[in-house]
Amino acid sequence: MDAVARTGGGTGRTSRPRKSKAGWNLLGLLVFVTAGFPVYWMLNTAFKPAKDAIDPDPSLLPTGLTLSNFSRALDIADFWGPVGRSLIVSLSVVAIGVVVGTLAALAISRFAFRGRKIVIVGILAVQMVPLVAMIIPVFLLLNDLDQYDKLSGLIITYLTFILPFTVWTLRGFIVNIPKELEEAAMVDGCSPTGAFLRVVFPLLAPGMVATSVYAFIQAWNEYLYA
């Protein structure tokens, strides 16, 4: 009787986690469908014939697939020109932002100087300023510097919000790298630069890649300043 009672009690206890897991799975499925439906609709519309894409009563499932929309978009005059300029701006922003951001993050993470905390808080506060509030000052500044409507001016503008992010993010990665590793490398004969390149840089590389990807996406998707 005791064994039966223990078995019955155990079944009741294990059924509860299963119900909880099923509920979480259902919630995850709903979130996936909600987030994935716009992507599905975008792809569905992209491969639809033009007459079906503008149909006031669209069908949920594709009725026909075509590549004519893509060929028509590629045939538009100067299609690749804007794409190339976007690549130049995005890659330049990533290169400058990651290099300068790494050096700045290393400085505020490894060196103690007067006003260090103010600099850290200031970098965080800059990211809270909405881009809309910076349009007029940035326009006036670029106009005075003769950088208005130039790729170099756009690169400088993008760095105003990409650089604080890269500094703050890379600082988090550098802080998690033990300083003792650099000190051990310098004891073995490395210079400070050599210790950074041989010890810190390999450990920091994954963070730099992640930061570069995010910075590229931000620069590529930005439309307000462009």
XYZ file of N, CA and C in Angstrom:
678
model
N 0.836 -1.199 0.000
C 0.000 0.000 0.000
C 0.874 1.254 0.000
N 1.937 1.197 0.827
C 2.829 2.354 0.870
C 3.505 2.586 -0.471
N 3.893 1.482 -1.129
C 4.550 1.614 -2.436
C 3.596 2.197 -3.453
N 2.332 1.747 -3.410
C 1.333 2.275 -4.353
C 1.100 3.751 -4.110
N 1.025 4.116 -2.825
C 0.801 5.522 -2.499
C 1.959 6.380 -2.965
N 3.187 5.855 -2.744
C 4.345 6.626 -3.193
C 4.374 6.760 -4.698
N 3.987 5.689 -5.403
C 3.958 5.740 -6.868
C 2.928 6.728 -7.366
N 1.747 6.703 -6.745
C 0.701 7.639 -7.169
C 1.102 9.073 -6.908
N 1.741 9.299 -5.732
C 2.181 10.663 -5.435
C 3.242 11.131 -6.397
N 4.142 10.215 -6.785
C 5.194 10.592 -7.733
C 4.628 10.956 -9.079
N 3.583 10.258 -9.536
C 2.972 10.567 -10.830
C 2.355 11.948 -10.821
N 1.723 12.299 -9.685
C 1.122 13.627 -9.599
C 2.168 14.719 -9.648
N 3.343 14.436 -9.025
C 4.389 15.456 -9.023
C 5.023 15.627 -10.391
N 5.151 14.543 -11.152
C 5.807 14.649 -12.458
C 4.879 15.204 -13.524
N 3.556 15.100 -13.302
C 2.638 15.616 -14.317
C 2.629 17.132 -14.334
N 2.921 17.747 -13.165
C 2.903 19.189 -13.105
C 4.009 19.828 -13.957
N 5.260 19.363 -13.854
C 6.297 19.923 -14.734
C 6.011 19.715 -16.205
N 5.379 18.579 -16.550
C 5.058 18.346 -17.956
C 4.051 19.367 -18.456
N 3.027 19.659 -17.627
C 2.046 20.668 -18.025
C 2.701 22.037 -18.143
N 3.594 22.341 -17.200
C 4.294 23.619 -17.256
C 5.163 23.711 -18.504
N 5.854 22.617 -18.841
C 6.692 22.610 -20.040
C 5.856 22.753 -21.295
N 4.686 22.104 -21.314
C 3.805 22.231 -22.479
C 3.318 23.663 -22.633
N 3.033 24.324 -21.509
C 2.606 25.720 -21.581
C 3.687 26.628 -22.131
N 4.923 26.413 -21.681
C 6.033 27.218 -22.197
C 6.279 26.945 -23.678
N 6.136 25.685 -24.078
C 6.296 25.355 -25.499
C 5.238 26.045 -26.345
N 4.001 26.077 -25.831
C 2.928 26.754 -26.561
C 3.196 28.248 -26.654
N 3.663 28.836 -25.559
C 3.992 30.262 -25.578
C 5.125 30.543 -26.558
N 6.141 29.686 -26.559
C 7.235 29.864 -27.512
C 6.778 29.749 -28.949
N 5.839 28.825 -29.205
C 5.303 28.673 -30.554
C 4.536 29.915 -30.983
N 3.755 30.496 -30.064
C 3.007 31.712 -30.389
C 3.949 32.876 -30.681
N 5.007 32.996 -29.884
C 5.981 34.066 -30.122
C 6.672 33.863 -31.463
N 7.013 32.617 -31.781
C 7.673 32.322 -33.057
C 6.769 32.670 -34.235
N 5.492 32.301 -34.148
C 4.556 32.597 -35.238
C 4.367 34.102 -35.377
N 4.233 34.801 -34.241
C 4.039 36.253 -34.286
C 5.246 36.962 -34.887
N 6.443 36.532 -34.507
C 7.653 37.174 -35.020
C 7.980 36.732 -36.439
N 7.625 35.499 -36.789
C 7.979 34.980 -38.105
C 6.994 35.300 -39.206
N 5.751 35.653 -38.843
C 4.758 35.910 -39.887
C 5.134 37.093 -40.778
N 5.619 38.233 -40.236
C 6.035 39.318 -41.142
C 7.118 38.891 -42.128
N 8.051 38.055 -41.676
C 9.101 37.576 -42.583
C 8.495 36.691 -43.667
N 7.584 35.811 -43.262
C 6.916 34.955 -44.245
C 6.131 35.791 -45.243
N 5.420 36.816 -44.768
C 4.617 37.644 -45.667
C 5.500 38.440 -46.619
N 6.649 38.882 -46.139
C 7.588 39.603 -46.998
C 8.084 38.701 -48.123
N 8.485 37.479 -47.782
C 8.953 36.542 -48.806
C 7.825 36.143 -49.745
N 6.639 35.958 -49.202
C 5.487 35.599 -50.027
C 5.182 36.692 -51.040
N 5.229 37.945 -50.588
C 4.963 39.067 -51.488
C 6.076 39.234 -52.510
N 7.326 38.974 -52.096
C 8.451 39.152 -53.013
C 8.382 38.195 -54.192
N 7.893 36.995 -53.983
C 7.842 35.995 -55.051
C 6.487 35.931 -55.748
N 5.547 36.781 -55.343
C 4.242 36.802 -55.999
C 4.319 37.547 -57.322
N 3.459 37.237 -58.278
C 3.315 38.098 -59.452
C 2.817 39.476 -59.036
N 3.104 40.486 -59.831
C 2.769 41.861 -59.464
C 1.276 42.043 -59.233
N 0.455 41.394 -60.051
C -0.995 41.563 -59.911
C -1.501 40.961 -58.602
N -0.859 39.891 -58.142
C -1.260 39.290 -56.869
C -0.752 40.094 -55.681
N 0.376 40.773 -55.848
C 0.943 41.543 -54.740
C 0.082 42.742 -54.382
N -0.611 43.316 -55.378
C -1.457 44.484 -55.122
C -2.926 44.113 -55.031
N -3.213 42.834 -54.937
C -4.601 42.378 -54.817
C -5.171 42.843 -53.478
N -6.340 43.531 -53.464
C -6.912 43.987 -52.188
C -7.345 42.847 -51.284
N -7.522 41.655 -51.851
C -7.900 40.486 -51.055
C -6.816 39.420 -51.213
N -5.651 39.622 -50.582
C -4.527 38.698 -50.799
C -4.782 37.350 -50.135
N -4.175 36.337 -50.706
C -4.292 34.993 -50.148
C -3.133 34.730 -49.198
N -3.405 33.953 -48.172
C -2.376 33.652 -47.190
C -1.297 32.745 -47.767
N -1.702 31.819 -48.627
C -0.765 30.896 -49.258
C -0.431 31.380 -50.662
N 0.794 31.192 -51.127
C 1.162 31.656 -52.472
C 0.410 30.892 -53.556
N -0.093 31.629 -54.532
C -0.794 31.010 -55.665
C 0.123 30.812 -56.859
N 1.226 31.528 -56.892
C 2.187 31.396 -57.984
C 3.493 32.056 -57.596
N 4.597 31.504 -58.060
C 5.910 32.030 -57.716
C 6.601 32.551 -58.968
N 7.269 33.684 -58.838
C 7.965 34.279 -59.971
C 9.172 35.067 -59.475
N 10.160 35.201 -60.342
C 11.349 35.998 -60.043
C 11.354 37.322 -60.790
N 10.232 37.647 -61.414
C 10.167 38.867 -62.221
C 10.343 40.119 -61.366
N 9.896 40.080 -60.118
C 10.059 41.253 -59.252
C 11.531 41.560 -59.017
N 12.335 40.521 -58.830
C 13.765 40.726 -58.597
C 14.468 41.221 -59.860
N 14.119 40.643 -60.998
C 14.746 41.084 -62.249
C 14.369 42.523 -62.561
N 13.127 42.907 -62.266
C 12.713 44.282 -62.515
C 13.437 45.247 -61.579
N 13.649 44.831 -60.331
C 14.369 45.696 -59.394
C 15.826 45.868 -59.805
N 16.446 44.793 -60.311
C 17.846 44.881 -60.720
C 18.022 45.658 -62.007
N 16.962 45.745 -62.803
C 17.044 46.484 -64.055
C 16.865 47.982 -63.870
N 16.451 48.392 -62.669
C 16.265 49.817 -62.423
C 17.612 50.525 -62.556
N 17.604 51.686 -63.181
C 18.846 52.429 -63.404
C 19.498 52.799 -62.071
N 20.808 52.611 -62.008
C 21.617 52.977 -60.847
C 21.179 52.240 -59.582
N 20.786 50.970 -59.728
C 20.412 50.189 -58.542
C 21.634 49.866 -57.698
N 22.727 49.467 -58.357
C 23.906 49.049 -57.618
C 24.707 50.223 -57.076
N 24.478 51.427 -57.603
C 25.177 52.603 -57.081
C 24.869 52.862 -55.613
N 23.593 52.996 -55.248
C 23.269 53.174 -53.823
C 23.709 52.007 -52.949
N 23.632 50.777 -53.490
C 24.077 49.619 -52.713
C 25.576 49.722 -52.419
N 26.356 50.103 -53.427
C 27.793 50.254 -53.231
C 28.124 51.351 -52.238
N 27.405 52.472 -52.327
C 27.651 53.561 -51.380
C 27.276 53.150 -49.957
N 26.201 52.400 -49.828
C 25.814 51.907 -48.499
C 26.876 50.978 -47.930
N 27.451 50.134 -48.781
C 28.520 49.243 -48.328
C 29.750 50.030 -47.892
N 30.114 51.049 -48.662
C 31.280 51.865 -48.312
C 31.078 52.522 -46.953
N 29.908 53.115 -46.755
C 29.624 53.796 -45.488
C 29.602 52.804 -44.327
N 28.908 51.691 -44.504
C 28.763 50.719 -43.414
C 30.106 50.106 -43.033
N 30.890 49.693 -44.030
C 32.192 49.084 -43.739
C 33.162 50.093 -43.128
N 33.104 51.338 -43.586
C 33.971 52.370 -43.011
C 33.605 52.636 -41.557
N 32.308 52.699 -41.283
C 31.854 52.920 -39.908
C 32.294 51.768 -39.007
N 32.178 50.537 -39.506
C 32.588 49.374 -38.716
C 34.092 49.418 -38.444
N 34.888 49.685 -39.475
C 36.344 49.694 -39.311
C 36.784 50.766 -38.317
N 36.303 51.993 -38.521
C 36.705 53.087 -37.626
C 36.147 52.867 -36.225
N 34.880 52.476 -36.163
C 34.243 52.306 -34.861
C 34.887 51.220 -34.025
N 35.230 50.093 -34.637
C 35.814 48.990 -33.871
C 37.248 49.312 -33.454
N 38.035 49.903 -34.348
C 39.426 50.234 -34.001
C 39.469 51.285 -32.894
N 38.774 52.397 -33.109
C 38.765 53.460 -32.092
C 38.074 52.982 -30.818
N 36.979 52.229 -30.989
C 36.263 51.729 -29.823
C 37.098 50.775 -28.988
N 37.906 49.935 -29.638
C 38.774 49.012 -28.902
C 39.824 49.766 -28.097
N 40.446 50.761 -28.713
C 41.461 51.541 -28.006
C 40.849 52.318 -26.845
N 39.676 52.915 -27.080
C 39.020 53.666 -26.007
C 38.572 52.744 -24.878
N 38.019 51.592 -25.243
C 37.581 50.636 -24.220
C 38.761 50.118 -23.416
N 39.891 49.895 -24.084
C 41.094 49.446 -23.381
C 41.586 50.518 -22.416
N 41.504 51.777 -22.833
C 41.984 52.869 -21.984
C 41.147 53.008 -20.718
N 39.820 52.970 -20.860
C 38.974 53.171 -19.677
C 38.851 51.903 -18.835
N 39.310 50.774 -19.362
C 39.239 49.523 -18.605
C 40.535 49.201 -17.881
N 41.661 49.590 -18.457
C 42.958 49.186 -17.912
C 43.719 50.318 -17.218
N 43.362 51.566 -17.492
C 44.126 52.684 -16.945
C 43.246 53.513 -16.015
N 43.842 53.957 -14.921
C 43.154 54.835 -13.973
C 43.590 56.274 -14.238
N 42.650 57.155 -14.470
C 42.950 58.558 -14.727
C 41.822 59.408 -14.151
N 42.095 60.678 -14.005
C 41.123 61.587 -13.433
C 39.917 61.741 -14.381
N 38.738 61.618 -13.838
C 37.526 61.745 -14.647
C 37.136 60.478 -15.377
N 37.711 59.348 -14.992
C 37.422 58.085 -15.683
C 35.950 57.704 -15.556
N 35.405 57.826 -14.352
C 33.999 57.481 -14.153
C 33.073 58.418 -14.929
N 33.460 59.670 -15.013
C 32.645 60.627 -15.772
C 32.619 60.243 -17.246
N 33.759 59.805 -17.762
C 33.822 59.378 -19.163
C 32.927 58.163 -19.392
N 32.967 57.196 -18.465
C 32.153 55.988 -18.615
C 30.669 56.329 -18.596
N 30.266 57.164 -17.636
C 28.853 57.564 -17.561
C 28.467 58.395 -18.777
N 29.378 59.246 -19.242
C 29.085 60.057 -20.424
C 28.871 59.215 -21.665
N 29.664 58.155 -21.827
C 29.484 57.258 -22.978
C 28.116 56.600 -22.928
N 27.695 56.203 -21.731
C 26.372 55.597 -21.587
C 25.273 56.617 -21.818
N 25.471 57.851 -21.346
C 24.439 58.880 -21.490
C 24.256 59.299 -22.943
N 25.330 59.289 -23.724
C 25.224 59.676 -25.132
C 24.276 58.758 -25.885
N 24.248 57.480 -25.510
C 23.377 56.529 -26.196
C 21.906 56.765 -25.887
N 21.615 57.543 -24.847
C 20.232 57.825 -24.491
C 19.659 59.010 -25.260
N 20.510 59.747 -25.959
C 20.035 60.903 -26.722
C 19.367 60.407 -27.998
N 18.102 60.759 -28.247
C 17.438 60.302 -29.477
C 18.067 60.929 -30.712
N 18.094 60.164 -31.796
C 18.709 60.662 -33.028
C 17.990 61.886 -33.566
N 16.680 61.956 -33.348
C 15.906 63.093 -33.859
C 16.407 64.394 -33.247
N 16.816 64.350 -31.981
C 17.274 65.562 -31.311
C 18.614 66.051 -31.848
N 19.326 65.216 -32.592
C 20.654 65.578 -33.086
C 20.649 65.998 -34.547
N 19.487 65.944 -35.210
C 19.459 66.210 -36.652
C 19.919 67.626 -36.966
N 19.315 68.618 -36.318
C 19.651 70.018 -36.627
C 21.098 70.342 -36.255
N 21.586 70.004 -35.062
C 23.004 70.282 -34.770
C 23.963 69.590 -35.735
N 23.674 68.340 -36.082
C 24.542 67.616 -37.013
C 24.509 68.265 -38.388
N 23.330 68.684 -38.835
C 23.218 69.336 -40.142
C 24.028 70.628 -40.175
N 23.907 71.442 -39.129
C 24.643 72.705 -39.094
C 26.150 72.456 -39.049
N 26.561 71.445 -38.281
C 27.990 71.144 -38.175
C 28.551 70.650 -39.505
N 27.843 69.729 -40.160
C 28.322 69.220 -41.445
C 28.326 70.312 -42.502
N 27.359 71.203 -42.441
C 27.308 72.303 -43.406
C 28.496 73.242 -43.212
N 28.860 73.509 -41.962
C 30.009 74.379 -41.693
C 31.326 73.718 -42.103
N 31.385 72.392 -41.998
C 32.609 71.663 -42.353
C 32.656 71.265 -43.823
N 31.671 71.694 -44.593
C 31.578 71.355 -46.013
C 31.518 69.836 -46.216
N 30.788 69.155 -45.343
C 30.630 67.703 -45.439
C 29.183 67.304 -45.709
N 28.346 68.277 -46.001
C 26.940 67.970 -46.254
C 26.793 67.234 -47.585
N 25.984 66.201 -47.598
C 25.707 65.397 -48.793
C 26.974 64.727 -49.332
N 27.846 64.307 -48.417
C 29.052 63.576 -48.787
C 29.131 62.301 -47.954
N 29.765 61.271 -48.525
C 29.883 60.012 -47.803
C 30.706 60.178 -46.527
N 31.739 60.999 -46.580
C 32.558 61.218 -45.385
C 31.739 61.853 -44.268
N 30.857 62.788 -44.630
C 29.986 63.393 -43.628
C 29.018 62.392 -43.030
N 28.508 61.485 -43.866
C 27.591 60.459 -43.365
C 28.314 59.487 -42.439
N 29.557 59.163 -42.773
C 30.349 58.276 -41.911
C 30.568 58.920 -40.543
N 30.930 60.202 -40.543
C 31.124 60.913 -39.275
C 29.835 60.933 -38.466
N 28.720 61.140 -39.143
C 27.427 61.184 -38.455
C 27.086 59.845 -37.825
N 27.308 58.769 -38.559
C 27.004 57.439 -38.023
C 27.886 57.099 -36.827
N 29.110 57.594 -36.837
C 30.015 57.301 -35.723
C 29.536 57.929 -34.417
N 28.687 58.951 -34.499
C 28.200 59.590 -33.274
C 27.357 58.645 -32.428
N 26.704 57.669 -33.057
C 25.921 56.722 -32.258
C 26.488 55.299 -32.307
N 27.358 55.000 -33.268
C 27.979 53.674 -33.310
C 29.156 53.588 -32.343
N 29.949 54.646 -32.279
C 31.161 54.622 -31.453
C 30.862 54.449 -29.961
N 29.900 55.172 -29.380
C 29.596 54.919 -27.960
C 29.180 53.479 -27.685
N 28.433 52.892 -28.611
C 28.022 51.498 -28.420
C 29.223 50.562 -28.445
N 30.123 50.757 -29.398
C 31.286 49.874 -29.493
C 32.185 50.012 -28.265
N 32.361 51.237 -27.791
C 33.204 51.442 -26.605
C 32.591 50.741 -25.399
N 31.306 50.944 -25.183
C 30.643 50.364 -24.017
C 30.621 48.836 -24.090
N 30.363 48.300 -25.262
C 30.290 46.844 -25.406
C 31.662 46.201 -25.248
N 32.664 46.749 -25.932
C 34.007 46.168 -25.848
C 34.612 46.338 -24.461
N 34.217 47.383 -23.767
C 34.688 47.540 -22.385
C 34.238 46.354 -21.538
N 33.005 45.901 -21.747
C 32.516 44.746 -21.003
C 33.325 43.494 -21.278
N 33.750 43.308 -22.519
C 34.580 42.143 -22.849
C 35.976 42.263 -22.241
N 36.558 43.467 -22.297
C 37.921 43.647 -21.786
C 37.965 43.483 -20.271
N 36.945 43.978 -19.582
C 36.909 43.863 -18.123
C 36.922 42.402 -17.686
N 36.303 41.536 -18.478
C 36.238 40.113 -18.132
C 37.516 39.345 -18.458
N 38.486 40.006 -19.092
C 39.782 39.366 -19.360
C 40.716 39.681 -18.196
N 41.199 38.685 -17.472
C 42.051 38.955 -16.297
C 43.305 39.747 -16.677
N 43.562 40.784 -15.904
C 44.745 41.597 -16.156
C 46.025 40.822 -15.879
N 45.916 39.790 -15.047
C 47.096 38.989 -14.710
C 47.687 38.297 -15.935
N 46.850 38.024 -16.946
C 47.371 37.407 -18.169
C 48.334 38.346 -18.885
N 47.995 39.631 -18.935
C 48.899 40.604 -19.547
C 50.177 40.738 -18.723
N 50.028 40.776 -17.408
C 51.204 40.920 -16.553
C 52.130 39.719 -16.690
N 51.544 38.523 -16.806
C 52.370 37.325 -16.988
C 53.114 37.367 -18.317
N 52.443 37.868 -19.357
C 53.096 37.977 -20.663
C 54.243 38.979 -20.618
N 54.063 40.091 -19.888
C 55.127 41.088 -19.789
C 56.282 40.577 -18.935
N 55.985 39.733 -17.939
C 57.061 39.113 -17.161
C 57.904 38.205 -18.050
N 57.254 37.557 -19.023
C 57.966 36.671 -19.946
C 58.699 37.426 -21.043
N 58.615 38.760 -21.037
C 59.385 39.541 -21.988
C 58.588 40.315 -23.009
N 57.262 40.220 -22.983
C 56.440 40.965 -23.944
C 56.348 42.429 -23.534
N 56.287 43.292 -24.524
C 55.991 44.692 -24.266
C 54.489 44.835 -24.023
N 54.020 45.980 -23.511
C 52.573 46.157 -23.339
C 51.792 45.953 -24.633
N 52.366 46.442 -25.741
C 51.698 46.233 -27.027
C 51.697 44.760 -27.411
N 52.828 44.087 -27.200
C 52.894 42.662 -27.511
C 51.964 41.837 -26.645
N 51.833 42.215 -25.365
C 50.910 41.500 -24.481
C 49.475 41.666 -24.950
N 49.155 42.859 -25.435
C 47.793 43.073 -25.938
C 47.540 42.253 -27.195
N 48.497 42.281 -28.124
C 48.292 41.587 -29.395
C 48.300 40.073 -29.233
N 49.112 39.553 -28.321
C 49.257 38.101 -28.190
C 48.316 37.485 -27.158
N 47.853 38.281 -26.206
C 47.022 37.727 -25.134
C 45.605 38.287 -25.180
N 45.486 39.605 -25.129
C 44.159 40.223 -25.035
C 43.409 40.131 -26.356
N 44.089 40.429 -27.442
C 43.403 40.473 -28.736
C 42.748 39.146 -29.109
N 43.430 37.987 -28.976
C 42.738 36.727 -29.303
C 41.505 36.479 -28.439
N 41.561 36.863 -27.165
C 40.403 36.675 -26.290
C 39.304 37.683 -26.585
N 39.700 38.836 -27.111
C 38.736 39.891 -27.414
C 38.108 39.739 -28.793
N 38.711 38.906 -29.644
C 38.248 38.774 -31.031
C 36.766 38.421 -31.152
N 36.223 37.455 -30.387
C 34.778 37.171 -30.514
C 33.906 38.379 -30.207
N 34.286 39.156 -29.190
C 33.528 40.362 -28.881
C 33.618 41.397 -29.982
N 34.785 41.510 -30.608
C 34.944 42.454 -31.710
C 34.104 42.039 -32.905
N 34.036 40.739 -33.167
C 33.208 40.253 -34.280
C 31.737 40.546 -34.014
N 31.273 40.244 -32.803
C 29.870 40.501 -32.467
C 29.549 41.988 -32.549
N 30.445 42.824 -32.051
C 30.233 44.269 -32.111
C 30.247 44.765 -33.547
N 31.129 44.213 -34.373
C 31.199 44.618 -35.781
C 29.917 44.273 -36.519
N 29.376 43.094 -36.256
C 28.133 42.689 -36.924
C 26.997 43.631 -36.549
N 26.886 43.934 -35.255
C 25.813 44.835 -34.824
C 26.010 46.230 -35.407
N 27.247 46.731 -35.393
C 27.514 48.062 -35.937
C 27.198 48.119 -37.425
N 27.534 47.053 -38.158
C 27.234 47.026 -39.593
C 25.727 47.054 -39.830
N 24.988 46.271 -39.057
C 23.532 46.247 -39.224
C 22.933 47.610 -38.911
N 23.411 48.254 -37.852
C 22.900 49.573 -37.492
C 23.186 50.595 -38.583
N 24.408 50.591 -39.104
C 24.762 51.542 -40.157
C 24.009 51.251 -41.450
N 23.817 49.971 -41.760
C 23.129 49.603 -42.998
C 21.645 49.952 -42.942
N 21.029 49.762 -41.785
C 19.588 49.984 -41.658
C 19.223 51.433 -41.370
N 20.188 52.271 -41.007
C 19.878 53.646 -40.655
C 19.343 54.399 -41.872
N 18.247 55.113 -41.671
C 17.605 55.821 -42.782
C 17.414 57.306 -42.490
N 17.277 57.663 -41.214
C 16.937 59.038 -40.860
C 18.014 60.016 -41.310
N 19.275 59.731 -40.981
C 20.368 60.619 -41.365
C 20.692 60.509 -42.853
N 20.592 59.309 -43.398
C 20.937 59.117 -44.810
C 19.987 59.870 -45.715
